PDB file of C-alpha atoms in Angstrom:
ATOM      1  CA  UNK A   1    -105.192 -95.594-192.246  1.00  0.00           C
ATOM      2  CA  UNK A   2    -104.064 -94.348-188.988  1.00  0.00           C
ATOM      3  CA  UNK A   3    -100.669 -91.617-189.674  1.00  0.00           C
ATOM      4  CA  UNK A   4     -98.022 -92.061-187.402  1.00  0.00           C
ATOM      5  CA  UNK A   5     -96.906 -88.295-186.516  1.00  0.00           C
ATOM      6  CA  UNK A   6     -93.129 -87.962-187.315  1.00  0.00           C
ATOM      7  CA  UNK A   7     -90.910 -85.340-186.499  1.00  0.00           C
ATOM      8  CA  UNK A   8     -87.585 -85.138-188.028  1.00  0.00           C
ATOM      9  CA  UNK A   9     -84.572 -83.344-186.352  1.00  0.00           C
ATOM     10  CA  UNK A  10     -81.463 -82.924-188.464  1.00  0.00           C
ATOM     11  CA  UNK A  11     -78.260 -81.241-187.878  1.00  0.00           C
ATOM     12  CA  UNK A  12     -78.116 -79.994-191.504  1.00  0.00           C
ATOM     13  CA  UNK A  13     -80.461 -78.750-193.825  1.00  0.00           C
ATOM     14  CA  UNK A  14     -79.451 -80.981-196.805  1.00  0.00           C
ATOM     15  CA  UNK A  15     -79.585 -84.596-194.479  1.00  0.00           C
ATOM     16  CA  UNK A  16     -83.456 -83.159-193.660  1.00  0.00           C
ATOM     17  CA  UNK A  17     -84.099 -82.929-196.784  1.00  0.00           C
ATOM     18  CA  UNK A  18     -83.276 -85.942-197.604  1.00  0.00           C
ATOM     19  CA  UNK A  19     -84.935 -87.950-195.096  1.00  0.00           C
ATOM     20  CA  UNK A  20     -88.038 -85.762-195.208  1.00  0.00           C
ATOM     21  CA  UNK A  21     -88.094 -86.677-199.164  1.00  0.00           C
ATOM     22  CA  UNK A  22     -87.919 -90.346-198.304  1.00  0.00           C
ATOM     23  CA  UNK A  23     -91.089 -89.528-195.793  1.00  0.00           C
ATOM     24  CA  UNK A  24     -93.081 -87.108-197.511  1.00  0.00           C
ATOM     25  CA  UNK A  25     -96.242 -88.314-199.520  1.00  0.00           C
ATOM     26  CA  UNK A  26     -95.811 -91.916-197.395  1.00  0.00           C
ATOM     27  CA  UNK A  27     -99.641 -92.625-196.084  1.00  0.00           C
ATOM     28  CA  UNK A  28     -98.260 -94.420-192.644  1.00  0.00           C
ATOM     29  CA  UNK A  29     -96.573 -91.171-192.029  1.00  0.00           C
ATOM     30  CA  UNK A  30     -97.461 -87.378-190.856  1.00  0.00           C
ATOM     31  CA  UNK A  31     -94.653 -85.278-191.435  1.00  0.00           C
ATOM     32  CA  UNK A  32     -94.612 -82.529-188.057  1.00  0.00           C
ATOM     33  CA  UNK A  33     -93.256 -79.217-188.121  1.00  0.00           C
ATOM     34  CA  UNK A  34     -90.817 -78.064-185.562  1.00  0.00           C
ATOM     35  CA  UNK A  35     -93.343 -76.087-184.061  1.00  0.00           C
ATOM     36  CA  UNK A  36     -95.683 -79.152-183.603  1.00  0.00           C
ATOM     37  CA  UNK A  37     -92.328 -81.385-182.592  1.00  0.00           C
ATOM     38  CA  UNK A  38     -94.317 -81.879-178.721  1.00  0.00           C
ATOM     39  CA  UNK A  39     -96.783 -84.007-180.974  1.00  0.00           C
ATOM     40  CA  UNK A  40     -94.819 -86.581-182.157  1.00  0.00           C
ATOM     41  CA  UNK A  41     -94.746 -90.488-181.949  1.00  0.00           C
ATOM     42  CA  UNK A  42     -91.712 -91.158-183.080  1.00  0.00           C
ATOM     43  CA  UNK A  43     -88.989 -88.882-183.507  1.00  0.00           C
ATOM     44  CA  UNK A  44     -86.401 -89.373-186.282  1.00  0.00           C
ATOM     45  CA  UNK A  45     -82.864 -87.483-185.579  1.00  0.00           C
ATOM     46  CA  UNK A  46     -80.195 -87.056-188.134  1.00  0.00           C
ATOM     47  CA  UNK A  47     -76.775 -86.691-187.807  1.00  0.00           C
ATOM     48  CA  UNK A  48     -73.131 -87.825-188.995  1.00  0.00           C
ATOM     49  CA  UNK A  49     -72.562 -89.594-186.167  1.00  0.00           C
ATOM     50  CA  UNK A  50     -73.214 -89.528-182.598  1.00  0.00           C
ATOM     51  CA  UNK A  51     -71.710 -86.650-180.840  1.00  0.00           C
ATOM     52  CA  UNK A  52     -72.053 -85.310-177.114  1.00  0.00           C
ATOM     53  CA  UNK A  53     -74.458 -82.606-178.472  1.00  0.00           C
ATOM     54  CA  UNK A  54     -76.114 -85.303-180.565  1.00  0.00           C
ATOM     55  CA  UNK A  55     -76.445 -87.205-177.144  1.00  0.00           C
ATOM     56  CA  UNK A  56     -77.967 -84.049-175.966  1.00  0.00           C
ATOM     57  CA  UNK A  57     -80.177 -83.647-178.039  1.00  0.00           C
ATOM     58  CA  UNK A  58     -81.751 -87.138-177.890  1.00  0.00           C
ATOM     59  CA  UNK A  59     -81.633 -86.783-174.006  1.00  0.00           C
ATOM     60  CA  UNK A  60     -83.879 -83.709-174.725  1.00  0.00           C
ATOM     61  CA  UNK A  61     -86.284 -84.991-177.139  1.00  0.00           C
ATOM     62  CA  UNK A  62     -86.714 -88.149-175.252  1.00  0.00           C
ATOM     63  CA  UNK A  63     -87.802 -86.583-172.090  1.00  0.00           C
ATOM     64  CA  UNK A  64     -90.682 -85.152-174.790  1.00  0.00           C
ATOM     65  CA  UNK A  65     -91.871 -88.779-174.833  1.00  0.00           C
ATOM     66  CA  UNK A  66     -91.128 -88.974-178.016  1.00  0.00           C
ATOM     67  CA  UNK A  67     -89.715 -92.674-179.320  1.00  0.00           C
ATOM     68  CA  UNK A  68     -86.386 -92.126-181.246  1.00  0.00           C
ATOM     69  CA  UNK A  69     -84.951 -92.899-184.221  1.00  0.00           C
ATOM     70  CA  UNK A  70     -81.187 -92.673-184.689  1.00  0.00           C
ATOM     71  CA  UNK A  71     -80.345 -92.156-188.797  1.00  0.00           C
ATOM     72  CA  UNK A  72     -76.088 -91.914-188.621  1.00  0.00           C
ATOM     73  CA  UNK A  73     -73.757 -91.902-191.082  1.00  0.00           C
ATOM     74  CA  UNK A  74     -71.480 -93.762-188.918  1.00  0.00           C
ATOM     75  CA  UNK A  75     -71.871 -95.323-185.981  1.00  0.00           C
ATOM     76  CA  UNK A  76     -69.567 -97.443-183.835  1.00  0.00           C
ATOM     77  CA  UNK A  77     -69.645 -99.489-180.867  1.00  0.00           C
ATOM     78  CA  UNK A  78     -69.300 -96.722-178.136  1.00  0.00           C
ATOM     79  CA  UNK A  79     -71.636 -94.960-179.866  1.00  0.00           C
ATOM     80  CA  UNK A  80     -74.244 -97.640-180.074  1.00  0.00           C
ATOM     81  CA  UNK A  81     -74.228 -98.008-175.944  1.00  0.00           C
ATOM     82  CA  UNK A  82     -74.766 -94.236-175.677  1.00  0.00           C
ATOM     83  CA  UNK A  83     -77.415 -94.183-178.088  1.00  0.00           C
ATOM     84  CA  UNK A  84     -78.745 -96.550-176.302  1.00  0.00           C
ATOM     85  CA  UNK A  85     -78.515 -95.057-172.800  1.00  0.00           C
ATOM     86  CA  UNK A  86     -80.235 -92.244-174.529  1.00  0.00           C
ATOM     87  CA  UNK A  87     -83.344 -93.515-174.966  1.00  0.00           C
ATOM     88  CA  UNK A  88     -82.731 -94.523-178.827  1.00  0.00           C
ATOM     89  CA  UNK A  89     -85.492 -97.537-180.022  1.00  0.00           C
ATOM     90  CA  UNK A  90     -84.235 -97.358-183.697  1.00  0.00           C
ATOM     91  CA  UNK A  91     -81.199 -97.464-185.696  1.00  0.00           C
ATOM     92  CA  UNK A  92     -80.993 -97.137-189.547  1.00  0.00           C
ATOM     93  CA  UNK A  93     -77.559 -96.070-191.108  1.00  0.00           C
ATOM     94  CA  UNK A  94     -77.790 -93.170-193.687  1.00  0.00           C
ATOM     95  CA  UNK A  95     -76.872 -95.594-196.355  1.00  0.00           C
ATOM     96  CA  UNK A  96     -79.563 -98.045-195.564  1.00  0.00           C
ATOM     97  CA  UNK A  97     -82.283 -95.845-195.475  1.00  0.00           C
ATOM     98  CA  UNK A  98     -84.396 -95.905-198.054  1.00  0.00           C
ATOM     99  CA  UNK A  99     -88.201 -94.640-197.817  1.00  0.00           C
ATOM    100  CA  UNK A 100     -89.347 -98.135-197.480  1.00  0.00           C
ATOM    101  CA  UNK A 101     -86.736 -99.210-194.233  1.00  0.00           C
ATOM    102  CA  UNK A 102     -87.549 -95.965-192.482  1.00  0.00           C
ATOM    103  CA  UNK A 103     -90.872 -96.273-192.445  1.00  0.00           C
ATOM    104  CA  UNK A 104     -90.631-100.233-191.434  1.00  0.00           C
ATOM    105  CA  UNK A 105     -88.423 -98.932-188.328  1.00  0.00           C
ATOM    106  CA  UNK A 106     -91.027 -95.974-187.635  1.00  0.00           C
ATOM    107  CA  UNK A 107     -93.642 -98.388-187.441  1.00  0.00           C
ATOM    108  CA  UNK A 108     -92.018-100.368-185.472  1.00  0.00           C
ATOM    109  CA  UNK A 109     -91.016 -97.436-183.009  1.00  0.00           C
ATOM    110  CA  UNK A 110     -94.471 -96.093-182.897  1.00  0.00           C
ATOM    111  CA  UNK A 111     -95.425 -99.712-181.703  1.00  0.00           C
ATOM    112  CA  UNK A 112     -92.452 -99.743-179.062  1.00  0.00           C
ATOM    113  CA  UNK A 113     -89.969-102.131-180.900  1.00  0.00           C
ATOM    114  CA  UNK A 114     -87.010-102.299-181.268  1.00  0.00           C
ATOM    115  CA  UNK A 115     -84.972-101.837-184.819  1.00  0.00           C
ATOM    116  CA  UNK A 116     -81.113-102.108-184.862  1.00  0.00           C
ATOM    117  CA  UNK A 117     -79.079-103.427-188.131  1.00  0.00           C
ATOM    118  CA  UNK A 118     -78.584-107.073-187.629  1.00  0.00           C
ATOM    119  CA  UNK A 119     -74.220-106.551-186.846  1.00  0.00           C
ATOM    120  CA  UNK A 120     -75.004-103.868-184.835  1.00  0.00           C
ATOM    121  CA  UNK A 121     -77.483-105.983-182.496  1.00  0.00           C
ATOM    122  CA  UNK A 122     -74.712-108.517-182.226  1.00  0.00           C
ATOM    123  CA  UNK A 123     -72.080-106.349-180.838  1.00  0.00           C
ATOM    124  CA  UNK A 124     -74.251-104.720-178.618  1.00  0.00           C
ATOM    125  CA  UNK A 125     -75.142-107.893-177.250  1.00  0.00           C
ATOM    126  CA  UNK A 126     -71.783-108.683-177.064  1.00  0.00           C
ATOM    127  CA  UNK A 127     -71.221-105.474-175.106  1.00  0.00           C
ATOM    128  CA  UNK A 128     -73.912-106.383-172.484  1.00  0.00           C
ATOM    129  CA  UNK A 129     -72.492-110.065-171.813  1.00  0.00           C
ATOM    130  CA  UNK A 130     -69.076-108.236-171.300  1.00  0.00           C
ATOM    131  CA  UNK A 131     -70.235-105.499-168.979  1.00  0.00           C
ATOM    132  CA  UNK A 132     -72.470-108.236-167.119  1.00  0.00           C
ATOM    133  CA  UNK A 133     -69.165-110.933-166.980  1.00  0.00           C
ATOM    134  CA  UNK A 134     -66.510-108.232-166.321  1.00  0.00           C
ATOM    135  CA  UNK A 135     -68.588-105.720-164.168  1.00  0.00           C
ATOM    136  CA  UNK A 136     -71.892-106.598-162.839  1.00  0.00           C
ATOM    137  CA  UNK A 137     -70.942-110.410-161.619  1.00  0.00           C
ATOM    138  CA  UNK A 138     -67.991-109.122-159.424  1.00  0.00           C
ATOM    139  CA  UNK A 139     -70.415-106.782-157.892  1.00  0.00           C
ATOM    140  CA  UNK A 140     -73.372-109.257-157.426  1.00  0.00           C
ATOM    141  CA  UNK A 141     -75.377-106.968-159.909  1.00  0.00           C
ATOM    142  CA  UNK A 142     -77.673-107.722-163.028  1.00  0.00           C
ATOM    143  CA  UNK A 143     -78.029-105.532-166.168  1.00  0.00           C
ATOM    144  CA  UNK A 144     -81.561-104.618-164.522  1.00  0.00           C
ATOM    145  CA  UNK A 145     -79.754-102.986-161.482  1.00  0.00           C
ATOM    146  CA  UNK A 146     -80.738-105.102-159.426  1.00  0.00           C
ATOM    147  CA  UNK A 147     -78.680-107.923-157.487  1.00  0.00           C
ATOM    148  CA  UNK A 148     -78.683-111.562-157.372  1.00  0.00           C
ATOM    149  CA  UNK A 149     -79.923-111.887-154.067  1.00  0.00           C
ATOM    150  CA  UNK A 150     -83.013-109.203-154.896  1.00  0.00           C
ATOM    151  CA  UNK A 151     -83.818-111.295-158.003  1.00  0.00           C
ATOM    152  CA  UNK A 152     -83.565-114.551-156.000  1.00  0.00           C
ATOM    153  CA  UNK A 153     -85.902-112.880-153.262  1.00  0.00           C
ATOM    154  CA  UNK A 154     -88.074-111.475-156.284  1.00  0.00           C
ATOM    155  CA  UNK A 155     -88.667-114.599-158.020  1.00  0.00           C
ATOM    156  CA  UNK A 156     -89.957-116.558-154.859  1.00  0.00           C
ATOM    157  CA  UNK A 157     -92.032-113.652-153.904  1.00  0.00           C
ATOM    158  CA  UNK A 158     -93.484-114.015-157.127  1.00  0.00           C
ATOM    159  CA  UNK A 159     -94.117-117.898-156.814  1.00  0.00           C
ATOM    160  CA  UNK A 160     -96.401-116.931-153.932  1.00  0.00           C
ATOM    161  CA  UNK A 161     -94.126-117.425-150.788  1.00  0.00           C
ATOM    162  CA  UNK A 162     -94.074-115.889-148.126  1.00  0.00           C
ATOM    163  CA  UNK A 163     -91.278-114.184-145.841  1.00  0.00           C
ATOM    164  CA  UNK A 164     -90.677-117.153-143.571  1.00  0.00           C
ATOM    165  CA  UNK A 165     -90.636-119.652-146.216  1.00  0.00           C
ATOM    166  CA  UNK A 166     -88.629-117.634-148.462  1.00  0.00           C
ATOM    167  CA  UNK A 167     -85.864-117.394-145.654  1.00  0.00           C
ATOM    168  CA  UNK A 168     -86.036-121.099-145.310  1.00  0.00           C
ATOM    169  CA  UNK A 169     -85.253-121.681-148.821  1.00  0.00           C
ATOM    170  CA  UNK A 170     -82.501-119.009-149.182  1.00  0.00           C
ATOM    171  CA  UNK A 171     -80.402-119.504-145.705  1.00  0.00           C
ATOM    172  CA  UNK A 172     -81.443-116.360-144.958  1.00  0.00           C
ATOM    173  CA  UNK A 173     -83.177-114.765-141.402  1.00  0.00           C
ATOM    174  CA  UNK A 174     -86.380-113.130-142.363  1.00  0.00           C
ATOM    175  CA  UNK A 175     -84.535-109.802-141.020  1.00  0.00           C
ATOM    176  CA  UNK A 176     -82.960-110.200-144.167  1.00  0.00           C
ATOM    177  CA  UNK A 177     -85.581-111.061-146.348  1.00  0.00           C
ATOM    178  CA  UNK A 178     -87.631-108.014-145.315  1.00  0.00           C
ATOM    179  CA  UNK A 179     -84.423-106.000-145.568  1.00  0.00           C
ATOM    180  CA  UNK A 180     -83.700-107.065-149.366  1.00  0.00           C
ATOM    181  CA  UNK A 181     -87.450-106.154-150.391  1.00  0.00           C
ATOM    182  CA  UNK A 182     -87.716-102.875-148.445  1.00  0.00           C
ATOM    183  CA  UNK A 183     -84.291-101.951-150.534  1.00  0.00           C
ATOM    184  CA  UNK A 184     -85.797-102.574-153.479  1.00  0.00           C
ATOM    185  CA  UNK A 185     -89.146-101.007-153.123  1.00  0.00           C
ATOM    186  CA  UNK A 186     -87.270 -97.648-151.867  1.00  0.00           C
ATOM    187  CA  UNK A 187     -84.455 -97.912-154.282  1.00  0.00           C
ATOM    188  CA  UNK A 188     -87.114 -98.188-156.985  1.00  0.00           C
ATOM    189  CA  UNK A 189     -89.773 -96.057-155.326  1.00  0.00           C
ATOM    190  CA  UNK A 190     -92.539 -98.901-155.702  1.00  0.00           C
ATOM    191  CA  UNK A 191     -95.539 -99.225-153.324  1.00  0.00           C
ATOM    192  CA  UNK A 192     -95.315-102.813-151.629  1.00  0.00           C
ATOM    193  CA  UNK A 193     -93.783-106.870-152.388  1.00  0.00           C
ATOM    194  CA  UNK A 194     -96.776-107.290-155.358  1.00  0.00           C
ATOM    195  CA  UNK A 195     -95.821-103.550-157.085  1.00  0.00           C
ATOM    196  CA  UNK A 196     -92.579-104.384-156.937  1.00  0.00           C
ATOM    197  CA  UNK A 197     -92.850-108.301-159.034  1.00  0.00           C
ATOM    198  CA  UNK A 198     -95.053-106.327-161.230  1.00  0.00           C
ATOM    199  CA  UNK A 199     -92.144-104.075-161.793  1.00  0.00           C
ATOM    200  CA  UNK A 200     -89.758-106.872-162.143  1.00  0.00           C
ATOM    201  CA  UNK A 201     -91.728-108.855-164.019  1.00  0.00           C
ATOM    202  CA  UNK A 202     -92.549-106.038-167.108  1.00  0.00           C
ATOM    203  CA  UNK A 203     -89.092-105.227-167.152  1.00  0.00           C
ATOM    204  CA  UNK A 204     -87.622-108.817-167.660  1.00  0.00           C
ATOM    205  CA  UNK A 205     -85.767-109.143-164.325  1.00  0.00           C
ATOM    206  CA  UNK A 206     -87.143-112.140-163.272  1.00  0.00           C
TER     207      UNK A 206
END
């Protein structure tokens, strides 16, 4: 069986020990020291709850490309978005995590999936139809970054037309067609029109 390399980062000694116990002995799992931390998959960090230098830390370790693992003792909504802005792919409250649900959210980490407690997933859904209604739509933006006119563009691009016919179908001149797409491949530093639906299209924007 192939051992998922784990590194766990703990703000105390005691919550280490504790989650390393859970870990230790499991066969999916290769327990890293903090010397071999650069090696791991996923990255498991524990703390009471998510504080700026907790943020800091996960900003850190995920430039490592490591995946991460949040294990809180509390965790609120706020807290959830930032987690999430840092690069966190897992969530597992300290009270939920038992040997067997950490290594079901490693796993799923390690194959880069998502893992968030069921009322948790809700309200942060809830967060992103709020911040998409009350700040992105007045601005003509999407959660993606990009706007409603570049995903409009996008999508016909990536339906095969060309710059003519997509200015036909939009009201647009094909000054401005040529405009939108050069904004997006320099925005996004992306090579040319088919780069750029490739981009769109493996991150869900169109």
């Amino acid at each position: 069986m192939h051992r998922i390399p784990v590194y766990v980062h703990a703000t105390d000694p005691i919550s280490w020990t504790g989650v390393t116990g859970q870990l230790a002995g499991r066969p999916e799992i290769r327990l890293l020291s903090e010397s071999d931390a650069a090696n791991a998959v996923v990255t498991l960090v524990v703390a009471d709850a998510l504080t700026a230098q907790t943020a800091q830390t996960l900003r850190r370790l995920r430039r490592e490309q490591t995946r991460l693992v949040l294990v809180p003792a509390t965790i609120d909504d706020s807290q959830l978005s930032t987690a999430v802005e840092c690069g966190v792919v897992g969530v597992v409250r300290r009270g939920e995590a038992s040997g067997n649900r950490l290594v079901e959210v490693i796993l799923a980490a390690s194959r880069g999936e998502g893992s968030v407690p069921a009322d948790l997933l809700g309200r942060l859904l809830n967060q992103m139809r709020r911040l998409q209604r009350e700040v992105l739509d007045p601005r003509g933006l999407t959660l993606g970054g990009l706007s409603t006119r570049e995903v409009d563009v996008l999508r016909l691009v990536a339906d095969g037309f060309e710059t003519r016919e997509i200015a036909t179908k939009l009201s647009y001149s094909e000054r401005t067609v040529k405009n939108v797409m050069h904004g997006i491949t320099t925005r996004l530093h992306l090579r040319n029109r088919a780069h750029a639906v490739a981009y769109a299209l493996r991150h869900d924007l169109i």
